[in-house]
């Protein structure tokens, strides 16, 4: 098993890291993370407890590896935006040759009606 693989059969529960490197904005409805991954760098195993948007400021070729061992190629072009539902536990690795810069916007609660 390589250093970027997760062993879902391991009896030890993995320690989860933060969603990004730095919170750049937060209020009662959203939290905005800064993510920067150099080529070959990996965001540690983390869980998304809220729905979220990822905005690729500078795109890269990434790989998502889920806690159950699924590997997903995630080419993220500069300026691209994706929406994801909560519940995912995974790692993100920049397997390309460019720096990946993104803002991840967690939606903490629905707007008041």
Coordinates of N, CA, C and O in Angstrom, one line a residue:
X1 N 0.8 -1.2 0.0 CA 0.0 0.0 0.0 C 0.9 1.2 0.0 O 1.8 1.3 0.8
X2 N 0.6 2.2 -0.9 CA 1.4 3.4 -0.9 C 1.0 4.4 0.1 O -0.1 4.2 0.8
X3 N 1.7 5.5 0.3 CA 1.4 6.5 1.3 C 0.1 7.2 1.0 O -0.4 7.8 1.9
X4 N -0.3 7.2 -0.2 CA -1.5 7.9 -0.5 C -2.8 7.1 -0.5 O -3.9 7.5 -0.7
X5 N -2.7 5.8 -0.1 CA -3.8 4.9 0.0 C -4.3 4.9 1.4 O -3.6 5.0 2.4
X6 N -5.6 4.6 1.5 CA -6.3 4.5 2.8 C -6.7 3.0 2.9 O -7.1 2.4 2.0
X7 N -6.4 2.5 4.1 CA -6.8 1.1 4.3 C -8.1 1.0 5.1 O -8.2 1.2 6.3
X8 N -9.3 0.8 4.3 CA -10.6 0.8 5.0 C -10.7 -0.3 6.0 O -11.6 -0.3 6.8
X9 N -9.9 -1.4 5.8 CA -10.1 -2.5 6.7 C -9.3 -2.4 8.0 O -9.4 -3.2 8.9
X10 N -8.5 -1.3 8.1 CA -7.8 -1.1 9.3 C -8.7 -0.8 10.5 O -9.6 -0.1 10.5
X11 N -8.4 -1.5 11.7 CA -9.2 -1.4 12.8 C -9.1 0.0 13.5 O -9.9 0.5 14.2
X12 N -7.9 0.7 13.2 CA -7.7 2.0 13.8 C -8.5 3.0 13.0 O -8.5 3.0 11.8
X13 N -9.3 3.8 13.8 CA -10.0 4.8 13.0 C -9.1 6.0 12.7 O -8.4 6.5 13.6
X14 N -9.1 6.4 11.5 CA -8.1 7.5 11.1 C -8.4 8.8 11.7 O -9.6 9.1 11.9
X15 N -7.4 9.5 12.0 CA -7.6 10.9 12.5 C -7.9 11.8 11.4 O -7.2 11.7 10.3
X16 N -8.9 12.6 11.5 CA -9.3 13.5 10.4 C -8.6 14.9 10.5 O -8.5 15.4 11.6
X17 N -8.2 15.4 9.4 CA -7.6 16.7 9.3 C -8.6 17.8 9.0 O -9.8 17.5 8.8
X18 N -8.2 19.0 8.8 CA -9.1 20.1 8.4 C -9.5 20.0 6.9 O -8.8 19.4 6.2
X19 N -10.5 20.7 6.6 CA -11.0 20.7 5.2 C -10.0 21.4 4.3 O -9.8 21.1 3.1
X20 N -9.4 22.5 4.8 CA -8.4 23.3 4.0 C -7.3 23.7 5.0 O -7.2 23.4 6.1
X21 N -6.4 24.6 4.4 CA -5.3 25.0 5.2 C -5.6 26.2 6.1 O -5.0 26.4 7.1
X22 N -6.6 27.0 5.7 CA -6.9 28.3 6.4 C -8.3 28.7 6.2 O -8.8 28.6 5.0
X23 N -9.0 29.1 7.2 CA -10.4 29.7 7.1 C -10.1 31.2 6.7 O -9.5 31.9 7.5
X24 N -10.6 31.6 5.6 CA -10.5 33.0 5.2 C -11.7 33.9 5.4 O -11.6 35.1 5.4
X25 N -12.8 33.2 5.7 CA -14.0 34.0 6.0 C -15.0 33.0 6.7 O -15.1 31.8 6.3
X26 N -15.7 33.5 7.7 CA -16.7 32.7 8.4 C -17.8 33.5 9.0 O -17.5 34.6 9.6
X27 N -19.1 33.1 8.9 CA -20.1 33.7 9.6 C -21.1 32.6 10.0 O -20.7 31.4 9.9
X28 N -22.3 32.9 10.5 CA -23.2 31.8 10.9 C -23.8 31.0 9.8 O -24.3 29.9 10.0
X29 N -23.6 31.4 8.5 CA -24.1 30.6 7.4 C -23.1 30.0 6.5 O -23.4 29.0 5.8
X30 N -21.9 30.5 6.4 CA -20.9 29.9 5.5 C -19.5 29.9 6.2 O -19.2 30.7 7.1
X31 N -18.6 29.0 5.7 CA -17.2 29.0 6.1 C -16.4 28.8 4.8 O -16.7 27.9 4.0
X32 N -15.5 29.7 4.6 CA -14.7 29.7 3.4 C -13.3 29.3 3.7 O -12.6 29.9 4.5
X33 N -12.8 28.2 3.1 CA -11.4 27.7 3.3 C -10.6 28.0 2.1 O -11.0 28.0 0.9
X34 N -9.3 28.3 2.4 CA -8.2 28.4 1.3 C -7.6 27.0 1.2 O -7.2 26.4 2.2
X35 N -7.4 26.6 0.0 CA -6.7 25.3 -0.2 C -5.6 25.6 -1.3 O -5.8 26.2 -2.3
X36 N -4.4 25.1 -0.9 CA -3.3 25.2 -1.9 C -2.5 23.9 -1.8 O -2.1 23.5 -0.7
X37 N -2.4 23.3 -2.9 CA -1.6 22.0 -3.0 C -0.6 22.2 -4.1 O -0.9 22.4 -5.3
X38 N 0.7 22.0 -3.8 CA 1.8 22.0 -4.8 C 1.7 20.6 -5.5 O 1.1 19.7 -4.9
X39 N 2.3 20.5 -6.6 CA 2.4 19.2 -7.3 C 2.9 18.1 -6.3 O 3.9 18.3 -5.7
X40 N 2.2 17.0 -6.2 CA 2.6 15.9 -5.4 C 2.1 16.1 -3.9 O 2.2 15.1 -3.1
X41 N 1.6 17.2 -3.6 CA 1.1 17.5 -2.2 C -0.3 16.9 -2.0 O -1.1 16.9 -2.9
X42 N -0.6 16.6 -0.7 CA -1.9 16.0 -0.4 C -2.6 16.7 0.7 O -1.9 17.0 1.7
X43 N -3.9 16.9 0.6 CA -4.7 17.4 1.7 C -5.0 16.1 2.5 O -5.4 15.1 2.0
X44 N -4.9 16.2 3.9 CA -5.1 15.0 4.7 C -6.5 14.5 4.7 O -7.4 15.2 4.2
X45 N -6.7 13.3 5.1 CA -8.0 12.7 5.2 C -8.9 13.7 6.0 O -8.5 14.1 7.1
X46 N -10.1 14.0 5.5 CA -11.0 14.9 6.2 C -12.4 14.6 5.8 O -12.7 13.9 4.8
X47 N -13.3 15.1 6.5 CA -14.8 14.9 6.3 C -15.5 16.2 6.1 O -15.2 17.2 6.7
X48 N -16.5 16.1 5.1 CA -17.3 17.3 4.8 C -18.6 17.1 5.5 O -19.4 16.2 5.2
X49 N -18.9 17.9 6.6 CA -20.1 17.8 7.3 C -21.2 18.7 6.8 O -22.4 18.6 7.3
X50 N -20.9 19.5 5.8 CA -21.8 20.5 5.2 C -21.8 20.4 3.7 O -20.8 20.0 3.2
X51 N -22.9 20.7 3.0 CA -22.8 20.8 1.6 C -21.8 21.9 1.3 O -21.6 22.8 2.1
X52 N -21.1 21.8 0.1 CA -20.1 22.8 -0.2 C -19.9 23.0 -1.7 O -20.2 22.2 -2.5
X53 N -19.3 24.2 -2.0 CA -18.8 24.5 -3.3 C -17.3 24.6 -3.3 O -16.7 25.0 -2.4
X54 N -16.7 24.1 -4.4 CA -15.3 24.3 -4.6 C -15.1 25.1 -5.9 O -15.6 24.8 -6.9
X55 N -14.4 26.2 -5.7 CA -14.0 27.1 -6.8 C -12.5 27.0 -7.0 O -11.7 27.4 -6.2
X56 N -12.2 26.5 -8.2 CA -10.8 26.4 -8.6 C -10.2 27.7 -9.1 O -10.6 28.2 -10.2
X57 N -9.4 28.4 -8.3 CA -8.8 29.6 -8.6 C -7.7 29.3 -9.6 O -7.6 30.0 -10.7
X58 N -6.9 28.3 -9.4 CA -5.9 27.8 -10.3 C -6.0 26.3 -10.3 O -5.8 25.6 -9.3
X59 N -6.5 25.8 -11.5 CA -6.8 24.4 -11.6 C -5.6 23.5 -11.6 O -4.4 23.9 -11.8
X60 N -5.9 22.2 -11.4 CA -4.8 21.2 -11.4 C -5.5 19.8 -11.7 O -6.7 19.7 -11.6
X61 N -4.6 18.8 -11.9 CA -5.1 17.5 -12.0 C -5.0 16.8 -10.6 O -3.9 16.7 -10.1
X62 N -6.1 16.5 -10.0 CA -6.2 16.0 -8.7 C -6.8 14.6 -8.7 O -7.5 14.2 -9.6
X63 N -6.5 13.9 -7.6 CA -7.1 12.6 -7.3 C -7.8 12.6 -6.0 O -7.1 13.1 -5.0
X64 N -9.0 12.2 -5.9 CA -9.7 12.1 -4.6 C -9.7 10.6 -4.3 O -10.0 9.7 -5.1
X65 N -9.3 10.3 -3.0 CA -9.4 8.9 -2.6 C -10.3 8.9 -1.3 O -10.0 9.5 -0.3
X66 N -11.4 8.1 -1.4 CA -12.4 8.1 -0.4 C -11.9 7.1 0.7 O -11.1 6.2 0.5
X67 N -12.5 7.2 1.9 CA -12.2 6.3 3.0 C -12.5 4.9 2.7 O -11.8 4.0 3.2
X68 N -13.4 4.6 1.7 CA -13.7 3.2 1.4 C -12.8 2.7 0.3 O -12.9 1.6 -0.2
X69 N -11.8 3.5 -0.1 CA -10.8 3.0 -1.1 C -11.1 3.4 -2.5 O -10.3 3.1 -3.4
X70 N -12.2 4.1 -2.8 CA -12.5 4.5 -4.2 C -11.5 5.6 -4.6 O -11.3 6.6 -3.8
X71 N -11.0 5.5 -5.8 CA -10.1 6.6 -6.4 C -10.9 7.3 -7.5 O -11.4 6.6 -8.4
X72 N -10.9 8.6 -7.4 CA -11.7 9.4 -8.4 C -10.7 10.4 -9.0 O -10.2 11.2 -8.3
X73 N -10.5 10.4 -10.3 CA -9.7 11.4 -11.0 C -10.6 12.7 -11.0 O -11.7 12.6 -11.4
X74 N -10.0 13.8 -10.6 CA -10.7 15.0 -10.5 C -9.9 16.2 -11.1 O -9.2 16.9 -10.5
X75 N -10.0 16.2 -12.4 CA -9.3 17.3 -13.2 C -10.2 18.6 -12.9 O -11.4 18.6 -13.1
X76 N -9.5 19.6 -12.3 CA -10.3 20.8 -11.9 C -9.7 22.0 -12.7 O -8.6 22.4 -12.4
X77 N -10.4 22.4 -13.7 CA -9.9 23.6 -14.5 C -10.0 24.9 -13.8 O -10.8 25.1 -12.9
X78 N -9.1 25.8 -14.1 CA -9.1 27.1 -13.5 C -10.5 27.8 -13.8 O -11.0 27.7 -14.9
X79 N -11.1 28.3 -12.7 CA -12.4 28.9 -12.8 C -13.5 28.0 -12.7 O -14.7 28.4 -12.6
X80 N -13.3 26.7 -12.6 CA -14.3 25.7 -12.5 C -15.0 25.8 -11.1 O -14.3 26.1 -10.1
X81 N -16.3 25.4 -11.0 CA -17.0 25.4 -9.8 C -17.8 24.1 -9.7 O -18.4 23.7 -10.7
X82 N -17.7 23.4 -8.6 CA -18.5 22.2 -8.4 C -19.2 22.3 -7.0 O -18.7 22.9 -6.1
X83 N -20.4 21.6 -7.0 CA -21.2 21.5 -5.7 C -21.1 20.1 -5.3 O -21.2 19.2 -6.1
X84 N -21.0 19.9 -4.0 CA -20.9 18.5 -3.4 C -21.8 18.5 -2.2 O -21.9 19.4 -1.4
X85 N -22.5 17.4 -2.0 CA -23.3 17.1 -0.9 C -22.4 16.7 0.3 O -21.3 16.3 0.1
X86 N -22.9 16.9 1.6 CA -22.1 16.5 2.7 C -22.0 15.0 2.9 O -22.6 14.2 2.2
X87 N -21.0 14.6 3.8 CA -20.9 13.2 4.1 C -19.6 12.6 3.6 O -19.2 11.5 4.1
X88 N -18.9 13.2 2.7 CA -17.7 12.6 2.1 C -16.6 12.6 3.1 O -16.3 13.6 3.7
X89 N -15.8 11.5 3.2 CA -14.6 11.5 3.9 C -13.5 11.0 2.9 O -13.6 9.9 2.3
X90 N -12.5 11.9 2.7 CA -11.6 11.6 1.6 C -10.3 12.4 1.8 O -10.2 13.2 2.6
X91 N -9.3 12.1 0.9 CA -8.1 12.8 0.8 C -8.1 13.4 -0.6 O -8.6 12.8 -1.5
X92 N -7.3 14.5 -0.8 CA -7.2 15.1 -2.1 C -5.7 15.2 -2.4 O -4.9 15.8 -1.6
X93 N -5.2 14.7 -3.6 CA -3.8 14.8 -3.9 C -3.7 15.4 -5.3 O -4.4 15.1 -6.2
X94 N -2.8 16.4 -5.4 CA -2.4 17.1 -6.6 C -1.4 16.2 -7.4 O -0.3 16.1 -7.0
X95 N -1.9 15.5 -8.4 CA -1.0 14.6 -9.2 C -0.5 15.2 -10.4 O 0.2 14.6 -11.2
X96 N -0.9 16.5 -10.6 CA -0.4 17.2 -11.8 C 0.9 17.9 -11.6 O 1.6 17.7 -10.6
X97 N 1.2 18.8 -12.5 CA 2.5 19.6 -12.5 C 2.3 21.1 -12.3 O 3.2 21.9 -12.5
X98 N 1.0 21.5 -11.8 CA 0.8 22.9 -11.5 C 0.3 23.0 -10.1 O -0.3 22.0 -9.5
X99 N 0.4 24.1 -9.5 CA -0.1 24.4 -8.2 C -1.6 24.5 -8.2 O -2.1 25.1 -9.1
X100 N -2.3 23.9 -7.3 CA -3.7 23.9 -7.2 C -4.1 24.9 -6.1 O -3.6 24.9 -5.0
X101 N -4.9 25.9 -6.5 CA -5.5 26.9 -5.5 C -7.0 26.9 -5.6 O -7.5 26.9 -6.7
X102 N -7.6 26.8 -4.5 CA -9.1 26.8 -4.5 C -9.6 27.5 -3.3 O -9.0 27.6 -2.3
X103 N -10.9 27.9 -3.4 CA -11.7 28.3 -2.2 C -12.8 27.3 -2.1 O -13.5 26.9 -3.1
X104 N -13.0 26.8 -0.9 CA -14.1 25.8 -0.6 C -15.0 26.5 0.3 O -14.7 27.0 1.4
X105 N -16.3 26.6 -0.1 CA -17.3 27.3 0.6 C -18.3 26.3 1.2 O -19.0 25.6 0.5
X106 N -18.2 26.2 2.6 CA -19.2 25.3 3.3 C -20.4 26.1 3.5 O -20.4 27.2 4.0
X107 N -21.6 25.4 3.3 CA -22.9 26.0 3.5 C -23.4 25.5 4.9 O -23.9 24.3 4.9
X108 N -23.3 26.3 5.9 CA -23.5 25.8 7.3 C -25.0 25.6 7.6 O -25.3 24.7 8.4
X109 N -25.8 26.4 7.1 CA -27.2 26.3 7.4 C -28.1 26.9 6.3 O -27.6 27.8 5.6
X110 N -29.3 26.4 6.1 CA -30.1 27.0 5.1 C -30.5 28.5 5.5 O -30.5 28.8 6.6
X111 N -30.8 29.3 4.4 CA -31.2 30.6 4.8 C -32.6 30.7 5.5 O -33.4 29.8 5.3
X112 N -32.7 31.6 6.4 CA -34.0 31.8 7.1 C -35.1 32.1 6.2 O -34.9 32.9 5.2
X113 N -36.3 31.6 6.5 CA -37.5 31.9 5.6 C -38.4 32.8 6.3 O -38.5 32.9 7.5

